[in-house]
Short mmCIF file of C-alpha atoms in Angstrom, two decimals:
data_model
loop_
_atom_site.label_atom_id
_atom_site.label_comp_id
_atom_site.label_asym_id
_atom_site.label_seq_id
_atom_site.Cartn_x
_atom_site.Cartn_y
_atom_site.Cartn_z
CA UNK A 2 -14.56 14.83 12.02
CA UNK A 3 -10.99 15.27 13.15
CA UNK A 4 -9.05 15.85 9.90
CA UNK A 5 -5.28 14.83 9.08
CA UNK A 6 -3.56 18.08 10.58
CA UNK A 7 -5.08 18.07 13.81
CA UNK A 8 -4.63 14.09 14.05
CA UNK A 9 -0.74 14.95 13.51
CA UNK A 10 -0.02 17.73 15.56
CA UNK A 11 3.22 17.95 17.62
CA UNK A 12 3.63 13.87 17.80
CA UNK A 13 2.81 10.60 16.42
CA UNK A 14 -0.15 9.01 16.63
CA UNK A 15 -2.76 6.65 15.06
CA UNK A 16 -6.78 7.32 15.57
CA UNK A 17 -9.26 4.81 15.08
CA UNK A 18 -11.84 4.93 12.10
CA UNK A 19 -14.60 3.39 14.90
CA UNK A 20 -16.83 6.69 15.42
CA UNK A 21 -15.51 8.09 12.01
CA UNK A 22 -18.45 9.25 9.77
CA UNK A 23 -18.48 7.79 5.99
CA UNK A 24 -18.12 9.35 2.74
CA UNK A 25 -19.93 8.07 -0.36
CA UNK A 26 -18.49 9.18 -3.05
CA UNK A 27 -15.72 7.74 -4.85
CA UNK A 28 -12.69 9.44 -5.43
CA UNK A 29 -9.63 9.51 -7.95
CA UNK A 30 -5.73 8.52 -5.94
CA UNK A 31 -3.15 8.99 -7.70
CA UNK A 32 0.72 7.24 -6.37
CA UNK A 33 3.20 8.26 -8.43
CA UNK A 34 7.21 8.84 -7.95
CA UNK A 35 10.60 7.11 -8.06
CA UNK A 36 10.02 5.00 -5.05
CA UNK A 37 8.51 1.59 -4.53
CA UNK A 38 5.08 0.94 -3.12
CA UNK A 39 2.97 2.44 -5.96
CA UNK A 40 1.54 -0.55 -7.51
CA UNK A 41 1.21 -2.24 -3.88
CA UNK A 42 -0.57 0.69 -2.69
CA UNK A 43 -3.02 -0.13 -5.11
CA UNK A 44 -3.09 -3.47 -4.28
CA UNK A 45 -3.35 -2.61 -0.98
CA UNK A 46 -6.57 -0.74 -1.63
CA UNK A 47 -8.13 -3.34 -3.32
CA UNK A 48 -7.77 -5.71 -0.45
CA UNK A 49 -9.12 -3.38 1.91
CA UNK A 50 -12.25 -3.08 -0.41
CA UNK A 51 -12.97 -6.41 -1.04
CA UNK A 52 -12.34 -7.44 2.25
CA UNK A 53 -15.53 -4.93 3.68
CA UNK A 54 -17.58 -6.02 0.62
CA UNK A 55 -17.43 -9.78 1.38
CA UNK A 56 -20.88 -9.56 3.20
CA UNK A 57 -22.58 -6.93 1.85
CA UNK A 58 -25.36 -7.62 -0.23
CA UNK A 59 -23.49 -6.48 -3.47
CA UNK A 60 -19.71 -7.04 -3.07
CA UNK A 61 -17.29 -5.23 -4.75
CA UNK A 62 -15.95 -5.70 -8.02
CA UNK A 63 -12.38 -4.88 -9.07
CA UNK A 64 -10.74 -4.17 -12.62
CA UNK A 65 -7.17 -4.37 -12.44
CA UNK A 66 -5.99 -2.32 -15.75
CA UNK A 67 -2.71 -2.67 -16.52
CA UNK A 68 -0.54 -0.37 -18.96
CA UNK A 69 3.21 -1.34 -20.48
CA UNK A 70 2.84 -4.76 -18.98
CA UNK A 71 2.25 -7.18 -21.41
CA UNK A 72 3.02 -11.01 -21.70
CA UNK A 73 6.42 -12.07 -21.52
CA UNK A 74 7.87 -10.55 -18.54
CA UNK A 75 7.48 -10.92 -14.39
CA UNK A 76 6.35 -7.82 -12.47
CA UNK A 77 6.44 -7.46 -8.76
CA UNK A 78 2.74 -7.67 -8.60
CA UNK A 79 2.24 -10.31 -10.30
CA UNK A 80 2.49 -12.96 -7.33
CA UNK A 81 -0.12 -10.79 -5.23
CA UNK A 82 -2.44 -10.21 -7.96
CA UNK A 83 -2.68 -14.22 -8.47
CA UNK A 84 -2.98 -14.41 -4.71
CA UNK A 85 -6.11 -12.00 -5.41
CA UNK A 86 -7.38 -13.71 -8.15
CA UNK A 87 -7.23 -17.23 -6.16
CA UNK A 88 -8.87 -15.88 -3.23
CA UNK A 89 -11.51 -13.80 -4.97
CA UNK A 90 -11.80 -15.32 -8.42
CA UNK A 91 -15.79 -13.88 -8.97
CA UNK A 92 -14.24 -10.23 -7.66
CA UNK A 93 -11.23 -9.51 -9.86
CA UNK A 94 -10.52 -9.16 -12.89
CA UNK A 95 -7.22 -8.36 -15.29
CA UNK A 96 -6.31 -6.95 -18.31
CA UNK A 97 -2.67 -6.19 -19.67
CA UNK A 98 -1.60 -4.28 -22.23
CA UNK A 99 1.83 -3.13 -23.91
CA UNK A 100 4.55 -4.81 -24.79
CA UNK A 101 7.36 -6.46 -21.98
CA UNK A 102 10.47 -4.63 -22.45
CA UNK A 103 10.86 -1.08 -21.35
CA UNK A 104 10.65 2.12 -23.71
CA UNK A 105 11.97 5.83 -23.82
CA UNK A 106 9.96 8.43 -25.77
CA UNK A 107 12.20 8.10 -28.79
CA UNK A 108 11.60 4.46 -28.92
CA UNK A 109 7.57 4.54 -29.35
CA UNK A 110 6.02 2.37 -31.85
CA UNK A 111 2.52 2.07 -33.80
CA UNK A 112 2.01 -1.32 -31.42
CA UNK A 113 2.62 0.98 -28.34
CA UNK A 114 -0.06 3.69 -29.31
CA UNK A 115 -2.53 0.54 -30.21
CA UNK A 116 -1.65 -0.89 -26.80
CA UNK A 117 -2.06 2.16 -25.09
CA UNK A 118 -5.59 2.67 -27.04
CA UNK A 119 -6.94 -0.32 -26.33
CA UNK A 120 -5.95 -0.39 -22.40
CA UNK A 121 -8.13 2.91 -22.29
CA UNK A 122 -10.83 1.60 -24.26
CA UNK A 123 -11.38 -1.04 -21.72
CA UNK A 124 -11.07 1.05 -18.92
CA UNK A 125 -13.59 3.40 -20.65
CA UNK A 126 -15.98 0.74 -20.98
CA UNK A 127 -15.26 -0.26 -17.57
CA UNK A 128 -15.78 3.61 -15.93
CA UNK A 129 -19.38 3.81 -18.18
CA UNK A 130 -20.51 0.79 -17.07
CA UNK A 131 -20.61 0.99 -13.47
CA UNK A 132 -20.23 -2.12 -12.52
CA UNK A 133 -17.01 -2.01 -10.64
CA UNK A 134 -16.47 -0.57 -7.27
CA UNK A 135 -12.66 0.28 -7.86
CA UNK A 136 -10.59 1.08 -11.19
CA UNK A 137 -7.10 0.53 -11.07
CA UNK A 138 -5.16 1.81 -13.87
CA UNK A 139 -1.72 0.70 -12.97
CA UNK A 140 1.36 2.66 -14.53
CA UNK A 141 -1.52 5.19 -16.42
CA UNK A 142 0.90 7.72 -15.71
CA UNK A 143 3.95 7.26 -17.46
CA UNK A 144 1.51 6.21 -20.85
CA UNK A 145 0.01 10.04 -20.25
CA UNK A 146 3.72 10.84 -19.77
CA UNK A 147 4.85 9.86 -22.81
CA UNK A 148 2.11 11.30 -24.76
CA UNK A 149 0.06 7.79 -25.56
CA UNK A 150 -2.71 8.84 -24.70
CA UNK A 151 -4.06 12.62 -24.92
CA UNK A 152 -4.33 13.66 -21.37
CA UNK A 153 -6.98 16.22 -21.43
CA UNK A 154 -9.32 13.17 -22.45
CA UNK A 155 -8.18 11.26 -19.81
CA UNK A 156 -9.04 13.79 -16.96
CA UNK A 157 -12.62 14.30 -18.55
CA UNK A 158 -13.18 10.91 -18.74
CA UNK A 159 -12.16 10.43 -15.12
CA UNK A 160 -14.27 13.51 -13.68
CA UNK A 161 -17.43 11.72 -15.17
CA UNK A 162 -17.28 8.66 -13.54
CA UNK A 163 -19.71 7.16 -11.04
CA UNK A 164 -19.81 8.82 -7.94
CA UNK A 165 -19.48 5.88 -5.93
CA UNK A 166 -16.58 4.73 -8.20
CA UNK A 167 -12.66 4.77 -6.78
CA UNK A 168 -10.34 5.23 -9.65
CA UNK A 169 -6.60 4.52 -8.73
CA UNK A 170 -3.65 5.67 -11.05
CA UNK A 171 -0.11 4.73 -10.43
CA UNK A 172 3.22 4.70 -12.01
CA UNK A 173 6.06 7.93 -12.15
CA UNK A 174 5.42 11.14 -13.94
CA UNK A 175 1.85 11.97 -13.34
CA UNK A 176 1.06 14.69 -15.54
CA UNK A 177 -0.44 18.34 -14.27
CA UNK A 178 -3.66 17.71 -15.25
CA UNK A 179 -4.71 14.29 -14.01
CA UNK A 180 -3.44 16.06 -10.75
CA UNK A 181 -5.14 18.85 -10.63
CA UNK A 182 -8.31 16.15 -10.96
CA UNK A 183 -6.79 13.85 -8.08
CA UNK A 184 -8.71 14.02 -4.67
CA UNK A 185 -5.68 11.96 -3.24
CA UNK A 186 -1.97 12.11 -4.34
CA UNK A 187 1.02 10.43 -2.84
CA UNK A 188 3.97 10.69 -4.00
CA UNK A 189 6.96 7.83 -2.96
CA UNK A 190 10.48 8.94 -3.11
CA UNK A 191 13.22 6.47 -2.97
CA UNK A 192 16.32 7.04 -0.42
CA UNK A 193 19.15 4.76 -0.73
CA UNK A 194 21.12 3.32 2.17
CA UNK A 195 25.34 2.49 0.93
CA UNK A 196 25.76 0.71 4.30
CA UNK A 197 23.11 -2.01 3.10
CA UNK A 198 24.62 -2.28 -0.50
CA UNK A 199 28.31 -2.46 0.66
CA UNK A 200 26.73 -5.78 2.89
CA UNK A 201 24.67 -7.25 0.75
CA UNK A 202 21.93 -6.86 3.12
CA UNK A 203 18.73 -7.59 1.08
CA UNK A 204 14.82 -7.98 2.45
CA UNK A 205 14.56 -4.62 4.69
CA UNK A 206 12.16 -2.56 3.35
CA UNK A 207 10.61 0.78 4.80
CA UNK A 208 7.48 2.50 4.35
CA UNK A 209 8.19 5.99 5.83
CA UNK A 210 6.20 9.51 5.62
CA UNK A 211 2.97 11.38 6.07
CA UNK A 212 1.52 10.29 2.75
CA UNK A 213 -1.15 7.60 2.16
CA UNK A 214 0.19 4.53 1.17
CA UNK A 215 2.47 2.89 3.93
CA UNK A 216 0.45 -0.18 5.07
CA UNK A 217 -1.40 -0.56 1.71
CA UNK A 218 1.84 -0.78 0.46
CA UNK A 219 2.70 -3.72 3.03
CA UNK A 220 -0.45 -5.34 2.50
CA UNK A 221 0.36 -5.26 -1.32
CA UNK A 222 3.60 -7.13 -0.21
CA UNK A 223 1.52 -9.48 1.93
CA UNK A 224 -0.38 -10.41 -1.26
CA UNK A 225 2.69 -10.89 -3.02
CA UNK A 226 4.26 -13.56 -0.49
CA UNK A 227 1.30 -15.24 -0.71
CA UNK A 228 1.24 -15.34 -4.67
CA UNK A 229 4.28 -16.64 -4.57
CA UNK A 230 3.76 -19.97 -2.58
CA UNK A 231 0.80 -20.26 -4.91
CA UNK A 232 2.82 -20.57 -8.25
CA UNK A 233 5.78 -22.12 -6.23
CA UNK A 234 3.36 -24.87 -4.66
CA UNK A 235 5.08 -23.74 -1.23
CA UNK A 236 3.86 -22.26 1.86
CA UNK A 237 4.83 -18.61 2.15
CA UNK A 238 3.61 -17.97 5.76
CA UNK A 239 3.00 -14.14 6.55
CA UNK A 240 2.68 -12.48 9.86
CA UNK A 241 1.25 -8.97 10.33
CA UNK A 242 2.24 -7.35 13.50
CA UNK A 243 1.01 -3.53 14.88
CA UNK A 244 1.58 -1.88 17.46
CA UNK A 245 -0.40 1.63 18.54
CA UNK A 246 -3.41 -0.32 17.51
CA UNK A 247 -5.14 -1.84 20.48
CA UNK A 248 -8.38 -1.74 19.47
CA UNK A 249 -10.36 -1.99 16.35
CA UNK A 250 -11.58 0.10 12.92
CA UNK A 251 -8.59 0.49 11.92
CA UNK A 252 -7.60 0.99 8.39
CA UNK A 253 -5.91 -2.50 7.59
CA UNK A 254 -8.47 -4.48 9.70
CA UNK A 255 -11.16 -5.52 6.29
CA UNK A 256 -7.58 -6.09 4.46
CA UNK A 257 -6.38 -8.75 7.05
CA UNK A 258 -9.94 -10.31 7.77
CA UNK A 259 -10.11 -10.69 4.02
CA UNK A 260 -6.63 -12.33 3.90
CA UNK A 261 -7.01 -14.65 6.97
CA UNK A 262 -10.51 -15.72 5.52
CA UNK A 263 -9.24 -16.76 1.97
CA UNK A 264 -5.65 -17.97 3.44
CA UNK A 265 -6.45 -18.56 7.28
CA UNK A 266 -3.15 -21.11 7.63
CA UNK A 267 -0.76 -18.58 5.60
CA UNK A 268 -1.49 -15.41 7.73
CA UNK A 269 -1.09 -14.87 11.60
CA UNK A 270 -1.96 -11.48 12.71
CA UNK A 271 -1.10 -9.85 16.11
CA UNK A 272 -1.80 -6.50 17.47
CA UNK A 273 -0.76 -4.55 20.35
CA UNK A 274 -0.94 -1.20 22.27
CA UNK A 275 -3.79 1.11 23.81
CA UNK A 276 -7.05 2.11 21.95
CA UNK A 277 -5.69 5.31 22.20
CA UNK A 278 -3.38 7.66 20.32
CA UNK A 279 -0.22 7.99 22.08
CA UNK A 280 1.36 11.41 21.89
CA UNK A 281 5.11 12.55 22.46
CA UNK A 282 5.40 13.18 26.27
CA UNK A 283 2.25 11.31 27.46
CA UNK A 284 3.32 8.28 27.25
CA UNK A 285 1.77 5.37 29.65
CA UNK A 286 3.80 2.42 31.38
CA UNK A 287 0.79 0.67 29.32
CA UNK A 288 2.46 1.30 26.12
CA UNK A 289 5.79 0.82 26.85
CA UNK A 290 4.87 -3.34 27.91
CA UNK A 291 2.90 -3.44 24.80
CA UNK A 292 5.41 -1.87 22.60
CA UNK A 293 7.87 -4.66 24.15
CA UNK A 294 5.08 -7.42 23.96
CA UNK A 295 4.62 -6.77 20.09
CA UNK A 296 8.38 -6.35 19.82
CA UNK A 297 8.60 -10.15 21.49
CA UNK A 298 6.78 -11.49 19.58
CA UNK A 299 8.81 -9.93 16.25
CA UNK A 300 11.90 -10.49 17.45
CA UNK A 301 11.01 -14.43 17.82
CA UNK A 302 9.20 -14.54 14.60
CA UNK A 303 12.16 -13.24 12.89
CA UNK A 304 14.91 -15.63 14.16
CA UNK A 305 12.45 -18.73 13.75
CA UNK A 306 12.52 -18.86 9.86
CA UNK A 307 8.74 -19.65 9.83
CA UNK A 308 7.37 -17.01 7.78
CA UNK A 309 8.62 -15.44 4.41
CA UNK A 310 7.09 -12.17 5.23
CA UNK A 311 7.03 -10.11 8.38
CA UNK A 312 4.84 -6.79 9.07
CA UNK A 313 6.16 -4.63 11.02
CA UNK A 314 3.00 -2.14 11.07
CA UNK A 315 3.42 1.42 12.70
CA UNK A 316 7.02 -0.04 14.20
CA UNK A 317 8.40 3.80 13.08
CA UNK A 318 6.48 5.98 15.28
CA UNK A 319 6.81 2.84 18.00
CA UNK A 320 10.66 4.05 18.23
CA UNK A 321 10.63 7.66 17.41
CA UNK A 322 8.09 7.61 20.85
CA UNK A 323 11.29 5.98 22.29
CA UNK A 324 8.91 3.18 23.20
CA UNK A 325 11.43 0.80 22.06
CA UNK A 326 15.30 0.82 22.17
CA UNK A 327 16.86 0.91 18.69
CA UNK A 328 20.01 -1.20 19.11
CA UNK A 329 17.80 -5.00 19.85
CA UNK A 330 16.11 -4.47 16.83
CA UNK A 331 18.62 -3.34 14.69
CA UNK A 332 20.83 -6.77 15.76
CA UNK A 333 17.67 -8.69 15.30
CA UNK A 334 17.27 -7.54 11.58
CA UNK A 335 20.78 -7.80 10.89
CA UNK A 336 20.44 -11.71 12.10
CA UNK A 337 17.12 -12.31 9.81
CA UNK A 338 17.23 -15.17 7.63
CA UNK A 339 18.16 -14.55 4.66
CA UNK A 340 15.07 -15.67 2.65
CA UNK A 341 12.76 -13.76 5.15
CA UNK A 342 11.30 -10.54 3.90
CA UNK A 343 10.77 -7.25 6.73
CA UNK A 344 8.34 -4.80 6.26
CA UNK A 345 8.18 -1.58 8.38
CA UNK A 346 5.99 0.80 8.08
CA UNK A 347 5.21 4.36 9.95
CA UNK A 348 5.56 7.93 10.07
CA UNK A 349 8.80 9.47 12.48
CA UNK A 350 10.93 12.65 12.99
CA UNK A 351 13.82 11.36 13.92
CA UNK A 352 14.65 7.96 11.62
CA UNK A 353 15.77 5.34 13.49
CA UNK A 354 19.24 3.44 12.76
CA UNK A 355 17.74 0.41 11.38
CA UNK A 356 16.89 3.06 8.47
CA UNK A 357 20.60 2.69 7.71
CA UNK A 358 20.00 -0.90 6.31
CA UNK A 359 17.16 -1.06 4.21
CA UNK A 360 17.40 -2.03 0.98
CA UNK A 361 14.29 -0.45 -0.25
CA UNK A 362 13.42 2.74 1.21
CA UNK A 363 10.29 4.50 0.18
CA UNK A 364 9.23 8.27 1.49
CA UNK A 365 5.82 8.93 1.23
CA UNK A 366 4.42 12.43 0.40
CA UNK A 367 0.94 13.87 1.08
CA UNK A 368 0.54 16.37 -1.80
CA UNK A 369 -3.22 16.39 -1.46
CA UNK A 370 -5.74 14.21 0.64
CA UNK A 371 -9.47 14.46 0.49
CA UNK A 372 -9.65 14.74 4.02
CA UNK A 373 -8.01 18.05 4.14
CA UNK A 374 -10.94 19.40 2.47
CA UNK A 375 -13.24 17.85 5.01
CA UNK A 376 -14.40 15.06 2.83
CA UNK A 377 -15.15 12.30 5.01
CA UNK A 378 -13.11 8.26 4.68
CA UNK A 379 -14.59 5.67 3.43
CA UNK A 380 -15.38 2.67 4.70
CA UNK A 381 -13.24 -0.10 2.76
CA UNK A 382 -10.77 2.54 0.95
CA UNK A 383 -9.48 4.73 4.01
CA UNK A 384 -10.59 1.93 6.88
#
């Protein structure tokens, strides 16, 4: 198997995960950092699972653990989790814990460390009993962070789970040792645009860097649009677009089949480009008319209105091939409706100048990645 260095050599590209070999064993991610996309990453994850176990003779189950968010206050993931939950209502369950406002370390209280207690209790249980194919224990690290829960405990616990078993832990300030357990760990940094505060420009968000977690993170937000029109009793229509990804086995394809199945009139999907990677300086005329296909077929689903989220999978290394000029797309997002959420996503060198008006900007870093070791994906986690 090819691993991530030699995949990313002097250019961008995206390989397939048809001929890739598959790993068994479960391992531990960890998404921490100041950025957005943790949580959705997660998500993202989840979807992907569920979405390959939908056949199989034993499909997979899915706790969703949640730490410091208790009753009484909205979270981002709220919408997408219900959007899970409607779609998959045998598959997933919840559990919250903590109380809704925010805390500092000087402002713990005996109902925080019972919270905190009783969140890893369950997810205790849940690890011993083997009866879930993926863990999440969302915002796990800022508890360990602020000293809820002892750590060393924690990373035991972890180590002696089920092989087969994917644990996920998000939230900032991962501590030392539940990283030094982690076969995965991305980290998201947040970069901050002035020219899209000073113009109120809202809905651009980008999903940038070599770490894992770019289109999870989209997917998460895919879940989340769809949530929404749930508990709204609207239609929030999604589109997910890609480009460098002509063919098939790729990671997001169980995610979207999933989605499409549950919600088939909510979510259009579109693909173009070569089953190929595309390096820098070998391009084809091939993918420069299906980089301009795909980016058709954006550019008229964002001045429509239609949908309330748009994908813009793997548009980033799209541009920084120089596939695609800059300046139409940059107009075209400036012109988006204002209720219509973009999502790009993709690795680059050079940032493009639609970077300069995001509102949410998230960087994501590889620290670690079970593949470097030569541990092979997973079918339903990695593609």
């Amino acid at each position: 198997m090819t691993n991530l260095r030699a995949v990313s050599r002097n250019g961008i590209g995206i390989r397939t995960a048809q001929h890739r070999s598959e790993r068994i064993a479960g391992q531990i991610h960890v998404y921490d950092g100041a950025g957005k996309g943790k949580s959705q990453a997660a998500l993202g994850v989840v979807l992907r699972s569920i979405g390959l176990g939908i056949h199989a003779l034993e499909p997979t189950r899915v706790l969703l653990l949640r730490f410091l968010k208790g009753p009484g206050r909205t979270y981002d993931e709220d919408a997408a989790i219900e959007a899970l939950q409607h779609g998959f209502p045998h598959l997933i369950d919840q559990v919250r814990t903590g109380r809704a406002e925010y805390f500092g370390p000087d402002e713990i209280t005996r109902f925080d460390q019972q919270e905190a207690q009783r969140g890893w209790d369950v997810a205790k249980g849940a690890i011993a009993s083997g009866l879930y194919s993926v863990v999440v224990l969302d915002e796990l690290n800022p508890v360990l962070d602020l000293g809820l829960l002892p750590v060393d405990e924690v990373a035991r616990t972890l180590k002696r789970k089920p092989d087969f078993m994917e644990v996920i832990a998000t939230g900032r300030g991962a501590p030392q040792p539940l990283l030094d357990i982690a076969d995965l760990h991305s980290e998201m940094r947040a970069h901050h645009h002035p020219n899209a505060v000073a113009h109120g420009i809202e809905g651009i968000e980008i999903y940038t860097g070599a770490g894992k977690g770019k289109s999870t993170s989209a997917l998460g937000k895919a879940l989340q649009a769809i949530g929404k029109g749930i508990s709204q009793d609207k239609s929030h229509r999604v589109l997910i677009l890609q480009w460098l990804k002509g063919g098939t086995g790729y990671t997001e394809d169980s995610a979207i089949a999933a989605l499409r199945q549950s919600y088939p009139s909510l979510v259009d999907h579109q693909r173009c480009g070569r089953d190929a990677i595309v390096w820098r300086g070998q391009q084809q005329e091939l993918d420069y008319v299906e980089a301009e296909r795909g980016w058709e077929l954006a550019r008229a689903a964002i001045a429509s209105g239609l949908y309330k989220t748009i994908i813009l999978d793997e548009l980033n290394p799209t541009v920084d091939l120089e596939l695609l000029p800059q300046p139409p797309i940059v107009q075209a997002l400036l012109r988006k409706p204002r209720d219509t959420e973009i999502i790009i996503t993709g690795r680059c060198k050079n940032p493009p100048a639609y970077f300069d008006i995001a509102s949410i900007h998230s960087e994501v870093f590889c620290h670690k990645h079970y593949a470097e070791k030569g541990i092979d994906l997973k079918r339903g986690v990695d593609f």
